[in-house]
CSV table of C-alpha atoms in Angstrom, one decimal:
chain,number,residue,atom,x,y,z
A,1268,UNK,CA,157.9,96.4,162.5
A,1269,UNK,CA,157.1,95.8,166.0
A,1270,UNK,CA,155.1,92.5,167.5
A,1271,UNK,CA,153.9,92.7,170.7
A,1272,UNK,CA,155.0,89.8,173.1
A,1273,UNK,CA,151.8,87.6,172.2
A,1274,UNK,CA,153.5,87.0,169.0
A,1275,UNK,CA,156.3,85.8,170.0
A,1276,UNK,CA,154.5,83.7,172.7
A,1277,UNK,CA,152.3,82.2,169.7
A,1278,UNK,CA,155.3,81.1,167.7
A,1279,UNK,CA,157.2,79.9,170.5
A,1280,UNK,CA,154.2,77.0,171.4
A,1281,UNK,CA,153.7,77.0,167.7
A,1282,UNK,CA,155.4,73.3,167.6
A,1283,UNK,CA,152.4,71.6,169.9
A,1284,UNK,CA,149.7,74.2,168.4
A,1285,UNK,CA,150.0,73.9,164.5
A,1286,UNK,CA,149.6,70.8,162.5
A,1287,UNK,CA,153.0,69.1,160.6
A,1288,UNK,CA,151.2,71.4,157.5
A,1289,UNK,CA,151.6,74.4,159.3
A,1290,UNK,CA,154.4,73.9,160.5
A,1291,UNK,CA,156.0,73.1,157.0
A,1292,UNK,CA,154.2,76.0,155.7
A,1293,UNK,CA,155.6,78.5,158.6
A,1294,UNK,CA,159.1,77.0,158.5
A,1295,UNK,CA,159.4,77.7,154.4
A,1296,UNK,CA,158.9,81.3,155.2
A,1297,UNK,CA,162.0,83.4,154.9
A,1298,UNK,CA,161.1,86.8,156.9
A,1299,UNK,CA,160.6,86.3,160.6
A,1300,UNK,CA,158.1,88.9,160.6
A,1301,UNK,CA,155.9,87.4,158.2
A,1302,UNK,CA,156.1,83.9,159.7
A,1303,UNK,CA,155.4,85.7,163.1
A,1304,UNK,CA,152.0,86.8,162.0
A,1305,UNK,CA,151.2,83.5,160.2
A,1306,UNK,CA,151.6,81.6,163.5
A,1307,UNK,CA,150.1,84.1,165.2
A,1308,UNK,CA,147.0,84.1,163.1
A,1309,UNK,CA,146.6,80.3,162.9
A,1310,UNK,CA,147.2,80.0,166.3
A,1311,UNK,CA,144.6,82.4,167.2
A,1312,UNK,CA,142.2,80.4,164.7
A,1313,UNK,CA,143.0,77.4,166.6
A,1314,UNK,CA,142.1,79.1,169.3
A,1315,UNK,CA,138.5,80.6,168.5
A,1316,UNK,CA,137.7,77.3,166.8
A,1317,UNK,CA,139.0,75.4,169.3
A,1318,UNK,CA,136.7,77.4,172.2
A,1319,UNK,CA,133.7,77.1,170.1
A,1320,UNK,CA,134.0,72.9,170.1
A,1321,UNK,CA,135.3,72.6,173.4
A,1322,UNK,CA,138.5,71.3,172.1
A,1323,UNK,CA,142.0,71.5,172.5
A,1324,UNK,CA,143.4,73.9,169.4
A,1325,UNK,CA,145.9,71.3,169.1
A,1326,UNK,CA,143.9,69.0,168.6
A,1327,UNK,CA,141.6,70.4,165.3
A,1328,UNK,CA,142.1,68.7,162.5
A,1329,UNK,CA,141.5,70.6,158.9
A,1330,UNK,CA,140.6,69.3,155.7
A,1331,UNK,CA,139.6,71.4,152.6
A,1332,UNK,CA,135.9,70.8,150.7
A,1333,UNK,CA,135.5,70.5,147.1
A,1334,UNK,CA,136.6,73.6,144.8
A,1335,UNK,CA,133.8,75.8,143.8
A,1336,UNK,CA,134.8,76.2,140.4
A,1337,UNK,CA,132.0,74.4,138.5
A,1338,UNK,CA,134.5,72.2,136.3
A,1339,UNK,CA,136.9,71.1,139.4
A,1340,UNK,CA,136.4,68.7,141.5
A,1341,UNK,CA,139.6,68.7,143.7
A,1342,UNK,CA,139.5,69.5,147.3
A,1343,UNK,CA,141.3,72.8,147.1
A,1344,UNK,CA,137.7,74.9,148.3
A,1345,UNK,CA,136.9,76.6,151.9
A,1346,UNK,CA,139.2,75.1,154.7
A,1347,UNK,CA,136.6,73.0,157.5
A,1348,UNK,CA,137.5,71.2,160.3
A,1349,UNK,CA,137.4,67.8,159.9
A,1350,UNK,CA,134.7,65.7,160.8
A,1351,UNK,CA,132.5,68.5,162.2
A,1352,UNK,CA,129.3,70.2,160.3
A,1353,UNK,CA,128.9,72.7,163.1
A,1354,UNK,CA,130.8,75.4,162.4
A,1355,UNK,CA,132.7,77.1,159.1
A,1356,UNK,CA,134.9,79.5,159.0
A,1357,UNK,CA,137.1,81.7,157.3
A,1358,UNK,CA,140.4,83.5,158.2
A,1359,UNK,CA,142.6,86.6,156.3
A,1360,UNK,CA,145.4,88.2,157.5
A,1361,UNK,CA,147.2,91.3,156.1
A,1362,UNK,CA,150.0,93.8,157.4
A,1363,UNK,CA,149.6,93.5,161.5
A,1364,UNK,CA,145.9,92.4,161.4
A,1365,UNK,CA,144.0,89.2,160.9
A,1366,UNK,CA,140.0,88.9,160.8
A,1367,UNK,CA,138.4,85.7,161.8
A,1368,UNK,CA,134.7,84.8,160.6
A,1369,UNK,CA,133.1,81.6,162.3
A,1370,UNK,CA,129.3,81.0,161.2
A,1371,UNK,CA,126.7,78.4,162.6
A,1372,UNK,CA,127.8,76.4,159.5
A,1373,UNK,CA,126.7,78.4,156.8
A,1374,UNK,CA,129.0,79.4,154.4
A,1375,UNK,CA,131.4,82.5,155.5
A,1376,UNK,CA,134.1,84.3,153.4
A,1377,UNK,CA,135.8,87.0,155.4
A,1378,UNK,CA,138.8,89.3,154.1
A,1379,UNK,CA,140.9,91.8,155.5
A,1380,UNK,CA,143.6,94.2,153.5
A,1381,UNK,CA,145.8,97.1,154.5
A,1382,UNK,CA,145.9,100.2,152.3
A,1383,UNK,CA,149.0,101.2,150.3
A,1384,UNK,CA,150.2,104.2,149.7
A,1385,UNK,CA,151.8,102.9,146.1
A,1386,UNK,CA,148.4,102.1,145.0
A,1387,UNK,CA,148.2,105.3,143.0
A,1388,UNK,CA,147.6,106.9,139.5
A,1389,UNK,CA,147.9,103.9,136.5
A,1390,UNK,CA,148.2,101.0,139.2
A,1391,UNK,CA,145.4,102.0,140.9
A,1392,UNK,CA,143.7,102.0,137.5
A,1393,UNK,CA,145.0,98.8,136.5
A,1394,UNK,CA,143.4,97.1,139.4
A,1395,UNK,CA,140.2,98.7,139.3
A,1396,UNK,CA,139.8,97.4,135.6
A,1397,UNK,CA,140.2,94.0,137.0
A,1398,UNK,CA,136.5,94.3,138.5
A,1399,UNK,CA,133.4,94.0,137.5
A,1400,UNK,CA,131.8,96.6,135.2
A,1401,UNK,CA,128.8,97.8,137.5
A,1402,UNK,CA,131.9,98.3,139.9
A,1403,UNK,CA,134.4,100.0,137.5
A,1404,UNK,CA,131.5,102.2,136.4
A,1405,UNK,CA,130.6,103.1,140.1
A,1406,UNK,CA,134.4,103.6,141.3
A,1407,UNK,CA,134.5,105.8,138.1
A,1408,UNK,CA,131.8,108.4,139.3
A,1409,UNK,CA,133.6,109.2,142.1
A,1410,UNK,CA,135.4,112.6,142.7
A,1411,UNK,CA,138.7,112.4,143.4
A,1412,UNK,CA,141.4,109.5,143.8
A,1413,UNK,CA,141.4,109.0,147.3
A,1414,UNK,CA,138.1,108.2,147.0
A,1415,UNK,CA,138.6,105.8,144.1
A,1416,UNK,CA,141.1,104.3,146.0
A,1417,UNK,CA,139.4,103.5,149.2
A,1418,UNK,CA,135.7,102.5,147.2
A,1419,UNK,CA,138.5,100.1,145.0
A,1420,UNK,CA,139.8,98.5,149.0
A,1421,UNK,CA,136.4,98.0,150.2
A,1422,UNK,CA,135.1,96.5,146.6
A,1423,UNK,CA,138.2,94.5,146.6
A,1424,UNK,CA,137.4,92.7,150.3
A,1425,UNK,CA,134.1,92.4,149.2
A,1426,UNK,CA,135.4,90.8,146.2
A,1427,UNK,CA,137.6,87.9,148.3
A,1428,UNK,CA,135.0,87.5,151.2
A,1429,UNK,CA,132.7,86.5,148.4
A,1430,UNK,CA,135.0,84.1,146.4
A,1431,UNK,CA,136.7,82.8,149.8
A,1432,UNK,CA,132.8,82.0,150.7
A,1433,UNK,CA,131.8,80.3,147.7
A,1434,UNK,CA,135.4,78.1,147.6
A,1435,UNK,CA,136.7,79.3,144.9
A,1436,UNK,CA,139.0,82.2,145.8
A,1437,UNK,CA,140.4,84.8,143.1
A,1438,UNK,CA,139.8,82.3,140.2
A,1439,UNK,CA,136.3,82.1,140.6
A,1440,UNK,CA,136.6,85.7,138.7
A,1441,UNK,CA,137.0,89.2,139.5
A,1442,UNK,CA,135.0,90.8,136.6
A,1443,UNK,CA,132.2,87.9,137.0
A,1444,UNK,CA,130.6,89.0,140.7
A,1445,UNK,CA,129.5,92.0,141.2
A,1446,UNK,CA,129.3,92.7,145.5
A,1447,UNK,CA,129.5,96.6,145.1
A,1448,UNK,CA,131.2,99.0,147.5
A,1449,UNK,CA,130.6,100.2,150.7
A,1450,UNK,CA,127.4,102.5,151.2
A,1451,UNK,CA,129.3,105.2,153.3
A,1452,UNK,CA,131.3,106.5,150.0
A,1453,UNK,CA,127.7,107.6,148.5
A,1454,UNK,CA,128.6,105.9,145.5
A,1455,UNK,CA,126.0,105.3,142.6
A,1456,UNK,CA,124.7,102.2,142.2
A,1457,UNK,CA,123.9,101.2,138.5
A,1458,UNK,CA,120.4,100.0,137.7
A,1459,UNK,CA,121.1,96.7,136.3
A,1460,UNK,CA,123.4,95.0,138.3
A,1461,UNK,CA,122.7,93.4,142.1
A,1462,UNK,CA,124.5,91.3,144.4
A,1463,UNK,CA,124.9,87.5,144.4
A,1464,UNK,CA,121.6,86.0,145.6
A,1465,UNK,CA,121.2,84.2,148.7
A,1466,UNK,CA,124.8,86.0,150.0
A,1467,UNK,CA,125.1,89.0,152.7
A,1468,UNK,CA,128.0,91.3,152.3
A,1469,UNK,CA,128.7,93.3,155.1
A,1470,UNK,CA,131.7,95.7,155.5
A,1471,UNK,CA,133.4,95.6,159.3
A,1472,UNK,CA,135.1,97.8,161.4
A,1473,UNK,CA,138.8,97.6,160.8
A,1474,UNK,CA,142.1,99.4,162.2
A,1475,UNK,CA,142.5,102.6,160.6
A,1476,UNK,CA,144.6,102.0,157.3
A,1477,UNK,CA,142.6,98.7,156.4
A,1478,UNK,CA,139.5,97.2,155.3
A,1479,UNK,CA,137.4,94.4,156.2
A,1480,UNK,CA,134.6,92.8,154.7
A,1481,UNK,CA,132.6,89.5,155.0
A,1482,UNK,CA,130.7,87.5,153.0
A,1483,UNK,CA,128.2,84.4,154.4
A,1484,UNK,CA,125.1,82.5,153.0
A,1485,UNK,CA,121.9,84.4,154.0
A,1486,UNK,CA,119.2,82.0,153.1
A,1487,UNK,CA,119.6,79.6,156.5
A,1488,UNK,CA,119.4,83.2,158.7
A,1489,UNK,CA,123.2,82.0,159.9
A,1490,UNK,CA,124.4,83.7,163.1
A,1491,UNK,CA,128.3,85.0,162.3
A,1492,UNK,CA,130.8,86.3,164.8
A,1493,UNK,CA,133.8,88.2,164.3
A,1494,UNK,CA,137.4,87.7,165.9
A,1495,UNK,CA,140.4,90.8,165.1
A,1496,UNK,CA,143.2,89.8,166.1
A,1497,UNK,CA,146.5,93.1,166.1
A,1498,UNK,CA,149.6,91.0,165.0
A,1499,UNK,CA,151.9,94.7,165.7
């Protein structure tokens, strides 16, 4: 697949951008493509973060916060930049398109996915069973499998949004939060389920073919903007 020349540009001043970690991390990957769009992503992380501090993007240092998981306390939670309270932030990437969230230091989980055509009959199933029953039962109601399959992609970045936000990613459970689906497919909403409390979920505007979602703390009224970034 095509990248356009700022990916190549972002890899090429990768080695004074990115951190050893990075680096490492980008170096280990064996398709160009895919380590394109990783530079290019953290790059343009550095980049937002960096204009938001005043800082050079070579210059931010990350560290990770405690896990969320109530019975771990390693520091393998949401990525912060070291020594600053200001800001936090969350970054996904998927297919040609990364989504950066940066909040006023509550917070933030953001998640973008691209649709698959694959994701059909039994697998598409299998993975709505993985979610919550509120969710399953909701997804279920609807019409028609195209449907099912784009209320499962906006449940499912609603799903990692949340977790990302909370530091615990995907083990924090699947079938344990309930965060719904997006209002526009006029699915049913079951009586005895509701959404994390103190959270927002939000669904964003995303290319066509993927879906975006983000998930921040609501209860400090926290101001979040939103970065896309095309990789292709």
């Amino acid at each position: 697949m095509h990248l356009p020349p700022h990916a190549a540009a972002a890899a090429a001043v990768a080695d004074r951008t990115l951190d050893a970690g990075e680096r490492e991390r980008a170096a280990g990957m064996r398709h160009e493509t895919a380590r394109e769009r990783y530079v290019t992503s953290h790059v343009g992380l550095r980049t937002v973060l960096g204009g938001y501090l005043g800082a050079d993007p070579a210059d931010i240092e990350f560290t990770r916060e405690t896990c969320g998981m109530p019975d771990c306390d390693k520091p393998h939670g949401r990525p912060a930049v070291a020594g600053d309270g200001t800001l936090a932030f969350s970054l996904s990437h998927a297919g040609d398109a990364a989504l950066c969230a940066v909040s006023g230091g509550a917070p933030v989980g953001a998640d973008i996915e691209e649709r698959s055509p694959r994701r059909t009959g039994a697998r598409l199933d299998g993975l709505i069973g993985q979610l919550h029953p509120g969710e399953r039962a909701a997804i279920a109601a609807l019409p028609d499998e195209e449907l099912r399959e784009r209320a499962f992609m906006s449940c499912w970045v609603r799903k990692e949004a949340y977790l990302k936000g909370i530091g615990t990613g995907l083990p924090g459970g699947l079938r344990t939060h309930y965060v719904g689906l997006a209002e526009e497919l006029g699915a049913p909403v079951p009586d005895d389920v509701s959404t994390p409390p103190g959270w927002a979920l939000a669904d964003l505007p995303a290319p066509p073919g993927y879906h975006a979602a983000v998930a921040v703390r609501a209860d400090a009224a926290p101001v979040v903007t939103f970065t896309g970034l095309r990789l292709g």
